[in-house]
Amino acid sequence: MGILIRGIVLGFSIAAPVGPIGVLCIQRTLSKGRLSGFSSGLGAASADAVYGAIAGFGITVVSSLLLDHQTAIRVCGGVLLLYLGVQSFRAEPAETPVATSDVHGLARDYGSTFLLTITNPVTILAFIGIFTGLGVGMSGEYAEAAILVSGVFLGSTLWWLTLSISVSLFRTRFTRSVMRRVAQLAGVVIVGFGLLALRSAM
């Protein structure tokens, strides 16, 4: 239980700082509802779990491959951020939250943030450092690594659920014009993150 709790705290702490994913989650929650925002956050949580698993289970071939090609991967991430930022700027807020039957839309929200998060391979260095410090997975005790990675996923998911629910509570207080301005502001911020990502990759 101690390892699981540490993993949950770690996952929550990694997800909590507001970056492009957080801005995107907030924008989608306001524009399309809490399910869209939560699906977006869940994609990021899944990507964090993938990187955590690579670090925890010592899959050096995969981690080395990702780090060797990190420039190209980060360029792809920057381009994706630019695309999502433009989409956000041009988005028209829905009259009602996204329906639960809109599976394809929710899948797109999930997939886009998963790809966006996975295109930052430097994250794996942070996981390797943390796991090494905790002594998890270093001695071949992969059961502990599995528990810690599960905790990371749960903690990250908890943050995105909290954020999407909190933002959705304010959704009904905003007029459609206000939500459109928020979407445009979010688009500008996301494009800025994309430009920064491209600059850091050069």
C-alpha angles and dihedrals in degrees: 000000000000092000091046092051091049089051092051091050090047094049092047091049093049093050099041102074108093110244134142092301091052092049090048092049092051092047093049092046091054094042101040109009141263095298091060092047093047092047088053091051092046090058090056091046090052092051090050089052091051092053090043090053092049090052096040097048093043096239092172096170092060095042092048091049092051094047093046090056098035094119093058091042092051091049088055089050091050092051090048090051091052090051093048091046092054090046090051092048091052097040120118113217113245119245089229132019118276112281120247088236092063091094094154092054092049090047090053090050090050095045096048095054091042090056091043093053095042090055090071101077091169085079088074090064089058091051092047090052093047095045091047090051091051091045091233119152092359095106097043093264093137093166089071090047091052091051092048093049090049089052091050090053093047093047093048091046090050090055094050092046091051092047096047093047092046094050093045090058088065094043095088091053093060124082118227091254091054091050089050090054090048089052091050092048090048089050092054091048093049091048087052091053088049093053090048090050091051092047092050090050094055 
